[in-house]
mmCIF file of C-alpha atoms and ligand atoms in Angstrom:
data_model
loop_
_atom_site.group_PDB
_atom_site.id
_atom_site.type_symbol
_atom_site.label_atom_id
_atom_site.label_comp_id
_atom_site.label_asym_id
_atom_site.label_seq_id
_atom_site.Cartn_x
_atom_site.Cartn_y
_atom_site.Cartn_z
ATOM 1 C CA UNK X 1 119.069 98.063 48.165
ATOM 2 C CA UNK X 2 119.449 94.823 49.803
ATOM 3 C CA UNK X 3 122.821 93.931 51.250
ATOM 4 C CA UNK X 4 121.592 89.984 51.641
ATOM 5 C CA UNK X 5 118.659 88.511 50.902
ATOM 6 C CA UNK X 6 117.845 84.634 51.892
ATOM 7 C CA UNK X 7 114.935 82.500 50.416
ATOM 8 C CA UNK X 8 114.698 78.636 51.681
ATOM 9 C CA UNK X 9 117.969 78.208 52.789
ATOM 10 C CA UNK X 10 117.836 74.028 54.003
ATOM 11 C CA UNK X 11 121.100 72.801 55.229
ATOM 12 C CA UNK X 12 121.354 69.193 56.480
ATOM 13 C CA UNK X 13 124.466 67.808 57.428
ATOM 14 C CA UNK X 14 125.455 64.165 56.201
ATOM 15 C CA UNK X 15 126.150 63.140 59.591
ATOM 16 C CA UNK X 16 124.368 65.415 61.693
ATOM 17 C CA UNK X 17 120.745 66.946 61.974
ATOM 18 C CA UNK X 18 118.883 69.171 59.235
ATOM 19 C CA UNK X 19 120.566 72.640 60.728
ATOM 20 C CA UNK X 20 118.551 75.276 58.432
ATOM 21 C CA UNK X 21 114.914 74.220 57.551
ATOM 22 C CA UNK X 22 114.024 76.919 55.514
ATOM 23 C CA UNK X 23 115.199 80.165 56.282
ATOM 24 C CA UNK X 24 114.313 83.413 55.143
ATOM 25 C CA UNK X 25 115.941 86.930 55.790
ATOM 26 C CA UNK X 26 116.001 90.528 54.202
ATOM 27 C CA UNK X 27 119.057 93.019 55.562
ATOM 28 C CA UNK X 28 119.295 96.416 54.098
ATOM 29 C CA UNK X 29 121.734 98.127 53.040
ATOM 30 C CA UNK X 30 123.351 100.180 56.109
ATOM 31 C CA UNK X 31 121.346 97.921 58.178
ATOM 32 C CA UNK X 32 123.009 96.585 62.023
ATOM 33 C CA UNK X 33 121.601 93.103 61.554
ATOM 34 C CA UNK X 34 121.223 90.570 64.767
ATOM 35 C CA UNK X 35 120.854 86.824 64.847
ATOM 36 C CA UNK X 36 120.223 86.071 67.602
ATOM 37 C CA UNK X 37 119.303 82.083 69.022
ATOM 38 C CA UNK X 38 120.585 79.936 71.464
ATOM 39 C CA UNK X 39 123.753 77.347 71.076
ATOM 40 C CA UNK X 40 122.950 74.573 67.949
ATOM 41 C CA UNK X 41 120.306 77.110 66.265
ATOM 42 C CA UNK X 42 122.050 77.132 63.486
ATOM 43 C CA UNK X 43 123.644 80.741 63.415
ATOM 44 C CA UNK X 44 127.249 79.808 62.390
ATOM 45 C CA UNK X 45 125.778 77.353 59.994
ATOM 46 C CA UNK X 46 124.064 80.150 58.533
ATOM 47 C CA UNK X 47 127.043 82.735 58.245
ATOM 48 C CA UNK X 48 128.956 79.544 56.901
ATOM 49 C CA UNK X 49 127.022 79.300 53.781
ATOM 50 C CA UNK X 50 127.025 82.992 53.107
ATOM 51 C CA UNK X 51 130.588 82.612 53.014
ATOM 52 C CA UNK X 52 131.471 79.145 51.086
ATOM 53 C CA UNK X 53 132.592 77.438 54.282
ATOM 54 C CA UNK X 54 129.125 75.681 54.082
ATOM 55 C CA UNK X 55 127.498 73.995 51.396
ATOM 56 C CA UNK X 56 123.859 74.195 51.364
ATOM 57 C CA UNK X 57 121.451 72.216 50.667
ATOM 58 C CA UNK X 58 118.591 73.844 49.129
ATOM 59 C CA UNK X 59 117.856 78.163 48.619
ATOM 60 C CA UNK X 60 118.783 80.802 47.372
ATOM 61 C CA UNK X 61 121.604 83.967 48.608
ATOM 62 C CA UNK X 62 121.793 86.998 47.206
ATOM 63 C CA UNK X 63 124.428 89.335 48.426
ATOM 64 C CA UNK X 64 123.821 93.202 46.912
ATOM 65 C CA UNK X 65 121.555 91.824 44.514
ATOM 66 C CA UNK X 66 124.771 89.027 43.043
ATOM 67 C CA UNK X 67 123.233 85.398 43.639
ATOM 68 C CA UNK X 68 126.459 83.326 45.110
ATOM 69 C CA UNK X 69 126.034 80.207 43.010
ATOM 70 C CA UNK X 70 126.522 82.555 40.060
ATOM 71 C CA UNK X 71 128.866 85.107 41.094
ATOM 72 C CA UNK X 72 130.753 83.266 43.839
ATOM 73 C CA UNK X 73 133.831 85.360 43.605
ATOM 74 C CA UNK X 74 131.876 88.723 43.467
ATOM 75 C CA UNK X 75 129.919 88.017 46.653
ATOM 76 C CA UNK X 76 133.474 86.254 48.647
ATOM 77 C CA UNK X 77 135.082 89.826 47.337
ATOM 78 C CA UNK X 78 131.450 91.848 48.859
ATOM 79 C CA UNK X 79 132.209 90.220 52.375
ATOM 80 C CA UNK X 80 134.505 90.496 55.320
ATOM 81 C CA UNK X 81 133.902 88.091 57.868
ATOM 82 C CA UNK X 82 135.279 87.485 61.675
ATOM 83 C CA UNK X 83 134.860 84.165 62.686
ATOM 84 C CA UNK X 84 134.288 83.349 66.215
ATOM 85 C CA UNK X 85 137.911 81.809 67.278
ATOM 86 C CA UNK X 86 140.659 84.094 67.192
ATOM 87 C CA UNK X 87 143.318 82.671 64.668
ATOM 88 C CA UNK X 88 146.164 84.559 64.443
ATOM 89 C CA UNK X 89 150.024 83.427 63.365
ATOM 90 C CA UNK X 90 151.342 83.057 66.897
ATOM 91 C CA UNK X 91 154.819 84.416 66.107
ATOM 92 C CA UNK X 92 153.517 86.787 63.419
ATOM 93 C CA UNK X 93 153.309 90.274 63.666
ATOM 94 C CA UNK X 94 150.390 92.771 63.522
ATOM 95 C CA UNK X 95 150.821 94.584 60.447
ATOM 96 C CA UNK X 96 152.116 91.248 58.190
ATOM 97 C CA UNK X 97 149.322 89.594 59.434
ATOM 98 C CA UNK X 98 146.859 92.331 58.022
ATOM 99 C CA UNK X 99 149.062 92.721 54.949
ATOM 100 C CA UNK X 100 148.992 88.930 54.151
ATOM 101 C CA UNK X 101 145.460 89.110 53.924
ATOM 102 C CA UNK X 102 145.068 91.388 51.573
ATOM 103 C CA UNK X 103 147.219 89.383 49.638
ATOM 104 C CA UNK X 104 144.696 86.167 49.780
ATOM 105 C CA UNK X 105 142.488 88.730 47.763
ATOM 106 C CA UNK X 106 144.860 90.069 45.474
ATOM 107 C CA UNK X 107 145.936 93.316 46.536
ATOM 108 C CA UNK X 108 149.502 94.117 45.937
ATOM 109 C CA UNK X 109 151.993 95.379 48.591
ATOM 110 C CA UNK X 110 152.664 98.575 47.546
ATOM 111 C CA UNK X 111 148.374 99.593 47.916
ATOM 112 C CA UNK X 112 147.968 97.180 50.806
ATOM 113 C CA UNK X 113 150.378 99.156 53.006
ATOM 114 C CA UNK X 114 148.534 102.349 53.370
ATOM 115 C CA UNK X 115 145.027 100.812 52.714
ATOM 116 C CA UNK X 116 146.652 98.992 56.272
ATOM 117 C CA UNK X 117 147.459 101.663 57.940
ATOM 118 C CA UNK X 118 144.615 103.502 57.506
ATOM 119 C CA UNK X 119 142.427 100.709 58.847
ATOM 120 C CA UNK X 120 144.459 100.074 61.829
ATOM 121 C CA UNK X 121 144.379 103.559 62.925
ATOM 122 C CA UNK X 122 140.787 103.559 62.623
ATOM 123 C CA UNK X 123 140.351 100.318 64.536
ATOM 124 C CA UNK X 124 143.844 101.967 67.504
ATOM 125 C CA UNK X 125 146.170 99.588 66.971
ATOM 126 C CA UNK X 126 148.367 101.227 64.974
ATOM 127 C CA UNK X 127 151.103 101.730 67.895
ATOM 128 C CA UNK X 128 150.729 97.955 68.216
ATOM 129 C CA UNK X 129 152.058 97.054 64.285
ATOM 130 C CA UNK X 130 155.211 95.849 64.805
ATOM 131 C CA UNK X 131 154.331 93.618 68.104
ATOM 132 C CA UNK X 132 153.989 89.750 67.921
ATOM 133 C CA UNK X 133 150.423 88.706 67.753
ATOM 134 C CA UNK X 134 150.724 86.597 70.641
ATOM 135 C CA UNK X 135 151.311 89.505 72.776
ATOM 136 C CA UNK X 136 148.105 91.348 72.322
ATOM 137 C CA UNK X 137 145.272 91.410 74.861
ATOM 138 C CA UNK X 138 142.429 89.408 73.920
ATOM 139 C CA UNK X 139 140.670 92.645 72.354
ATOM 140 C CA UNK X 140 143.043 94.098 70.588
ATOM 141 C CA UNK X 141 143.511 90.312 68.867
ATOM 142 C CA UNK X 142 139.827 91.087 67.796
ATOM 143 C CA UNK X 143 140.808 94.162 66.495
ATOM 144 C CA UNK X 144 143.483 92.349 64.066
ATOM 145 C CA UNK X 145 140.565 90.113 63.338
ATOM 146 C CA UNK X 146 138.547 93.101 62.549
ATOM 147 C CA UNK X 147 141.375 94.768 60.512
ATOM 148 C CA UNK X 148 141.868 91.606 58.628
ATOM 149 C CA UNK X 149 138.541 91.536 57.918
ATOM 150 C CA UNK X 150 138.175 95.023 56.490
ATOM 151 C CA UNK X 151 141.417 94.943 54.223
ATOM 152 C CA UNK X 152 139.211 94.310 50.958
ATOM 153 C CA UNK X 153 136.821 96.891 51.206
ATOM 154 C CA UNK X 154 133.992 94.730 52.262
ATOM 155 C CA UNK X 155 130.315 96.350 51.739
ATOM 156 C CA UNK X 156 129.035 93.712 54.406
ATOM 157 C CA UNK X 157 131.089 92.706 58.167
ATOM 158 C CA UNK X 158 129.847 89.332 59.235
ATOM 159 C CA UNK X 159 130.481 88.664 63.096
ATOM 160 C CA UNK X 160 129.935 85.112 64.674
ATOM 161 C CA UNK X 161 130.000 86.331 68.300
ATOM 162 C CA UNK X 162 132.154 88.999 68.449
ATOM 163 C CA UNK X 163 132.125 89.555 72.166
ATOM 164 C CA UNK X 164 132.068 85.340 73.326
ATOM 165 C CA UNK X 165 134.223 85.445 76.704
ATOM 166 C CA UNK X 166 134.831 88.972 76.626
ATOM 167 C CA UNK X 167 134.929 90.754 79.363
ATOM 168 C CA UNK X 168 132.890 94.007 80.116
ATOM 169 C CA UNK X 169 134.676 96.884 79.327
ATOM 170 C CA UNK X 170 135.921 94.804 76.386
ATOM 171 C CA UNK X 171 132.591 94.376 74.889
ATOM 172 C CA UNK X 172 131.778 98.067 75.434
ATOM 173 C CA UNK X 173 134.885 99.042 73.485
ATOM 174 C CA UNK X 174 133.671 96.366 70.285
ATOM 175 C CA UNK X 175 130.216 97.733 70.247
ATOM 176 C CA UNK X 176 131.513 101.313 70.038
ATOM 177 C CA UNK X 177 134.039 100.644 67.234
ATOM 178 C CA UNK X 178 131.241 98.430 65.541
ATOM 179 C CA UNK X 179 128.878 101.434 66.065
ATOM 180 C CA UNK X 180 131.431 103.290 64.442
ATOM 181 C CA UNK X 181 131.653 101.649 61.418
ATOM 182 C CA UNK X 182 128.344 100.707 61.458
ATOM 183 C CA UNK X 183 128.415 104.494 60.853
ATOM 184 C CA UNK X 184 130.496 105.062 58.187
ATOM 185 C CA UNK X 185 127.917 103.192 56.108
ATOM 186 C CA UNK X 186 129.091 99.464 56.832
ATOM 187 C CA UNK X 187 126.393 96.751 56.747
ATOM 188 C CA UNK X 188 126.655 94.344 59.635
ATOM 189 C CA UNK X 189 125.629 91.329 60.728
ATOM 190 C CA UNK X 190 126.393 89.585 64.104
ATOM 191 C CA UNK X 191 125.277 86.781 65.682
ATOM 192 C CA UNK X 192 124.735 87.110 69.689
ATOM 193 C CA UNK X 193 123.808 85.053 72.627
ATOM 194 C CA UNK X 194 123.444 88.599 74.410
ATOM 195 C CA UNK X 195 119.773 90.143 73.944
ATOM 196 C CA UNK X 196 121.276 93.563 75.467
ATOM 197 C CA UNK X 197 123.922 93.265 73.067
ATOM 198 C CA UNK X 198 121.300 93.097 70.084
ATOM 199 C CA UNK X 199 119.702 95.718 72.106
ATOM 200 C CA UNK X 200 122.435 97.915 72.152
ATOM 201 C CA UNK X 201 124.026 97.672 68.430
ATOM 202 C CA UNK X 202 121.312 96.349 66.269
ATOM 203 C CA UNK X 203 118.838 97.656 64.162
ATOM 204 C CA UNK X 204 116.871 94.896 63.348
ATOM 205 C CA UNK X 205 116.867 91.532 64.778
ATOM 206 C CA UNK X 206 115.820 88.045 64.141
ATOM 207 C CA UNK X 207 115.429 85.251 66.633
ATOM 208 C CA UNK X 208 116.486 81.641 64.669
ATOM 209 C CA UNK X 209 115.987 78.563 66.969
ATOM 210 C CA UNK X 210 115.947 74.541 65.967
ATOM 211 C CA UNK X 211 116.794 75.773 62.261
ATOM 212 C CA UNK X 212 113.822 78.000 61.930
ATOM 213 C CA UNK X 213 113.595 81.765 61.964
ATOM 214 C CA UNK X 214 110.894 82.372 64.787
ATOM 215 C CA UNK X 215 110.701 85.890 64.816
ATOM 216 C CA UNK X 216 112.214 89.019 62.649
ATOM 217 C CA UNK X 217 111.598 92.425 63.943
ATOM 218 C CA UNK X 218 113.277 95.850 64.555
ATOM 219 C CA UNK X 219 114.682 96.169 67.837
ATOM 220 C CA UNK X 220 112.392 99.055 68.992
ATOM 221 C CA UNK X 221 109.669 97.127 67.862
ATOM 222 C CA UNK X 222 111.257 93.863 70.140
ATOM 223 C CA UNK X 223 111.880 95.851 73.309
ATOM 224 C CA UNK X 224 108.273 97.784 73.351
ATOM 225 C CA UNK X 225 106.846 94.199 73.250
ATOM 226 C CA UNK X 226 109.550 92.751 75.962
ATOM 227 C CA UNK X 227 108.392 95.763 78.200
ATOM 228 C CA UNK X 228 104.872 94.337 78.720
ATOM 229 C CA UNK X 229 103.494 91.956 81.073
ATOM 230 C CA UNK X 230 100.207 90.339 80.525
ATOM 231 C CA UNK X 231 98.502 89.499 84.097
ATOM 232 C CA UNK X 232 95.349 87.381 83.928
ATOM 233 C CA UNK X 233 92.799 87.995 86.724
ATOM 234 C CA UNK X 234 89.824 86.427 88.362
ATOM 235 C CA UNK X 235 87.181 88.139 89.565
ATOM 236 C CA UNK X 236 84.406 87.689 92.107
ATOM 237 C CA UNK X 237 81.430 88.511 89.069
ATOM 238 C CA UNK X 238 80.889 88.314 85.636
ATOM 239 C CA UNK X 239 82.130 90.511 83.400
ATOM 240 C CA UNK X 240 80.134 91.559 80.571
ATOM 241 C CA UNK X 241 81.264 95.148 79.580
ATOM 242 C CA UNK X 242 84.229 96.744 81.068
ATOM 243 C CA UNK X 243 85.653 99.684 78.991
ATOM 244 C CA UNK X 244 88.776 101.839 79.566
ATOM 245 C CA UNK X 245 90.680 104.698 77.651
ATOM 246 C CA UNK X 246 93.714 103.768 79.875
ATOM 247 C CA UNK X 247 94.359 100.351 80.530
ATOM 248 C CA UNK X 248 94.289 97.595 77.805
ATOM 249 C CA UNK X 249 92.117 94.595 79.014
ATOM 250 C CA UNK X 250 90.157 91.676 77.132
ATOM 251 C CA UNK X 251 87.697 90.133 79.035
ATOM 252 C CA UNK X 252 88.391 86.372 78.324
ATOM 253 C CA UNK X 253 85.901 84.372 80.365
ATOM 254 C CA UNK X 254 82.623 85.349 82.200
ATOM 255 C CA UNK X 255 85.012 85.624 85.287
ATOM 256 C CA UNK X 256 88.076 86.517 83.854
ATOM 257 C CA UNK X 257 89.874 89.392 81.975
ATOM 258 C CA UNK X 258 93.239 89.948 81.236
ATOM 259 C CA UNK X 259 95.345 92.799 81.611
ATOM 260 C CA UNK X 260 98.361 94.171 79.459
ATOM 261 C CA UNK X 261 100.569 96.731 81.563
ATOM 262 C CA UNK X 262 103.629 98.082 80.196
ATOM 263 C CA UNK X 263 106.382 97.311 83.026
ATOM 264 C CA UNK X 264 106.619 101.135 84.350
ATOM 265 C CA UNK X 265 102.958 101.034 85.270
ATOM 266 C CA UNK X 266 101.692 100.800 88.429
ATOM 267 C CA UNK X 267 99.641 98.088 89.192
ATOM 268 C CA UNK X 268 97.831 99.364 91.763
ATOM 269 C CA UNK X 269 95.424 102.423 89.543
ATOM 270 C CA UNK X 270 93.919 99.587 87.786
ATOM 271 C CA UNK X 271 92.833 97.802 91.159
ATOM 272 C CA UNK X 272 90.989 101.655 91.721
ATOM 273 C CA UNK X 273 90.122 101.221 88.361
ATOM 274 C CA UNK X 274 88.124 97.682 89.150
ATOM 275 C CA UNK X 275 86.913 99.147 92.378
ATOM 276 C CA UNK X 276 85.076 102.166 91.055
ATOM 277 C CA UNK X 277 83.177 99.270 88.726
ATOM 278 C CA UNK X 278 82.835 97.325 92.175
ATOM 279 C CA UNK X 279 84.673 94.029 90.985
ATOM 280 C CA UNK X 280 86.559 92.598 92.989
ATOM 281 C CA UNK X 281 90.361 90.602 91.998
ATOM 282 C CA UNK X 282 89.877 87.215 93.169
ATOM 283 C CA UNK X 283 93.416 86.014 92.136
ATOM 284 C CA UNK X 284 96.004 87.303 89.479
ATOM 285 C CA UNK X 285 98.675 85.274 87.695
ATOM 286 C CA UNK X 286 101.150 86.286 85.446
ATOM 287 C CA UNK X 287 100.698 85.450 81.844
ATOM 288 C CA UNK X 288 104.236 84.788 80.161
ATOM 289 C CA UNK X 289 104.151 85.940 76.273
ATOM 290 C CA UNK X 290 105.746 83.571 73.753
ATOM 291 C CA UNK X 291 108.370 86.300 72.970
ATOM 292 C CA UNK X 292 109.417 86.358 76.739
ATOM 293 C CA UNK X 293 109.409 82.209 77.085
ATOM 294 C CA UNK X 294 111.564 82.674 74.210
ATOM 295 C CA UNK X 295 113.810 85.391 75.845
ATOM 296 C CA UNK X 296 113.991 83.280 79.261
ATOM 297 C CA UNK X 297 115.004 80.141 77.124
ATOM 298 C CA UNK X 298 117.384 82.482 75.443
ATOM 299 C CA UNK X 299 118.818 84.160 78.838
ATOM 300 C CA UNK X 300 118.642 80.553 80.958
ATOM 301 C CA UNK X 301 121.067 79.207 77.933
ATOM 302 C CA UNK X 302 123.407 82.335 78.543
ATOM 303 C CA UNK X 303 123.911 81.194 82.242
ATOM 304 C CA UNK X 304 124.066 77.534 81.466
ATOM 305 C CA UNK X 305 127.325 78.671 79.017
HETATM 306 P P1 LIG W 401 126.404 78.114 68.707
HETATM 307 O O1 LIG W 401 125.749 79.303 69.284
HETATM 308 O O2 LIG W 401 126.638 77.048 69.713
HETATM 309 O O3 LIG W 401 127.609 78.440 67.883
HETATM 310 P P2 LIG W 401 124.789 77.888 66.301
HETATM 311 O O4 LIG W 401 123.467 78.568 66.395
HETATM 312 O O5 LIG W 401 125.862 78.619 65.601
HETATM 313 O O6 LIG W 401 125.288 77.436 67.720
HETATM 314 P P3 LIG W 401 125.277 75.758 64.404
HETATM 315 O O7 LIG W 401 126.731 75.663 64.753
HETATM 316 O O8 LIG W 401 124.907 76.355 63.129
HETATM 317 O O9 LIG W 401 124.483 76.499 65.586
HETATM 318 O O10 LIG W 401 124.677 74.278 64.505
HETATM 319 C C1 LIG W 401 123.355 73.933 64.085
HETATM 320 C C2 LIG W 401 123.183 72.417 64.218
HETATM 321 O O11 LIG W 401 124.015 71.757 63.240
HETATM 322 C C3 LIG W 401 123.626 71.859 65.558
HETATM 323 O O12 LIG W 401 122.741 70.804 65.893
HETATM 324 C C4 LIG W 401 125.018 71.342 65.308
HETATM 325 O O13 LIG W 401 125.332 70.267 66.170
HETATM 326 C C5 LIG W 401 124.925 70.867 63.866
HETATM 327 N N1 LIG W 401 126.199 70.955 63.147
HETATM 328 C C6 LIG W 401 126.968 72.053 63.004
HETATM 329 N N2 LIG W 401 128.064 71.786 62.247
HETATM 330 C C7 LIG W 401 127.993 70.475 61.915
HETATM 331 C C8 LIG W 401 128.812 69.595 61.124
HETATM 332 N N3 LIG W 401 129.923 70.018 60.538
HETATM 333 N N4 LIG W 401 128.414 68.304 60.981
HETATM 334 C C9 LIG W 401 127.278 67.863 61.544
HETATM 335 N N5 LIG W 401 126.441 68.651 62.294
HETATM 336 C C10 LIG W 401 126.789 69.935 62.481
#
């Protein structure tokens, strides 16, 4: 079954650009789901139609098979989302702050309190119920988010950058307790400006940039591509047939062939390779794949943040 499903989704802002131009997306049930793109893609835009904090303009969502213009309350009740900025009552404690939102969705007290305390011992921060919000470390605040979150019984976790200005062992803790419940049969989505955070929790990814979904692949699928490097070479003859069980080359001018290496391998057998067919490397560039522009756009807007 699909968790969400996405056909044409066009948002465009009265005052501001056309944010979505069209998107499309299929998560599975069970799925770890990354968005990934880099700042004004039009991730949170995306996320905020999903759940009613957006209005779109044109397409269609479907969340486990219930289309949200005609079951609106049915796919709010199917989703727990944790928005980027950490809003917590100041003053408030832990545990009323998880109870009160169960309330926002109707569940009384009386189940609310161990429905709470179940999830916050799940999540550690049981010990921490009766302290003041305001006197949590930044991750355990994420946790409450995360608790709040959960209180419903949500079949799908939205994050909008759940590890933004966390530090590292921080982020290592999320991504285990989102493994975790990733594991307990939770479908989740998260967006990320990290590619090794993709890399580490998600199953499949997609890559949305200027509104458009450029690319929407499983992760294994992503990384075995990202560990390639295409070199093109020039050589002192023509080429006209040059055959090899081992290496993967295209000859792509009379005097020019290029050469796809996964990272690991060493450069150096295929210039033994060329030798034993006497050619002879005139001079070798590097030829950078669209997917790893994209990445480098990706990373170089990481470092800019
Ligand atoms: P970030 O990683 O910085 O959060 P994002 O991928 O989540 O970025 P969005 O916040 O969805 O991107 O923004 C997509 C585009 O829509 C951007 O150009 C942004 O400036 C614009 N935009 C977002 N919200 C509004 C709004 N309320 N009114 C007008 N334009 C908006």
């Amino acid at each position: 079954m699909l968790a969400l499903s996405i056909s044409n989704l066009k948002k465009q802002y009265s005052k501001g650009p056309e944010a979505l131009k069209g998107i499309n997306l299929e998560v599975k049930q069970g799925d770890f789901f990354g968005l990934l793109g880099p700042n004004g893609a039009g991730k949170t835009t995306t996320l905020g139609v999903l759940v009613g904090l957006v209005t779109k303009t044109e397409g269609q969502i479907k969340v486990f098979n219930k289309d949200l213009d005609k079951s609106p309350t049915e796919v709010k009740n199917s989703i727990g989302i944790v928005l980027q900025e950490i809003n917590l009552e100041t003053f408030g404690k832990v545990e009323d702050s998880i109870l009160d939102q169960a309330g926002y969705y109707g569940i009384p007290r009386s189940k609310a309190k161990p429905k709470a305390e179940k999830v916050m011992k799940m999540l550690n921060i049981w010990e921490k119920r009766n302290a003041l919000n305001r006197q949590l470390s930044g991750g355990m605040k994420r946790r409450v988010m995360i608790a709040k979150a959960l209180m419903h019984n949500p079949k799908l976790l939205i994050l909008d950058e759940p590890t933004a200005g966390v530090d590292a062992e921080l982020r290592i803790e999320t991504w285990n307790l989102l493994k975790r419940l990733n594991k307990k049969g939770l479908t989740i989505i998260l967006t990320t400006h990290y590619l090794e955070e993709a890399e580490y929790l998600c199953k499949n990814i997609a890559i949305i940039n200027h509104g458009k979904i450029l690319l929407n692949t499983s992760t294994k699928e992503l990384v075995t591509t990202l560990d390639k490097e295409t070199f093109i070479l020039d050589t002192d003859k023509p080429i006209k047939n040059l055959k090899s069980k081992e290496f993967k080359i295209k000859i792509t001018d009379t005097n020019q062939l290029e050469l796809t290496l996964a990272k690991k391998d060493n450069l150096n057998k295929f210039f033994h390779f060329l030798d034993k067919h006497n050619i002879k490397v005139l001079s070798m560039r590097n030829k950078q794949n669209r997917l790893e522009q994209l990445f480098l756009d990706l990373i170089k807007n990481r470092r800019s943040k």
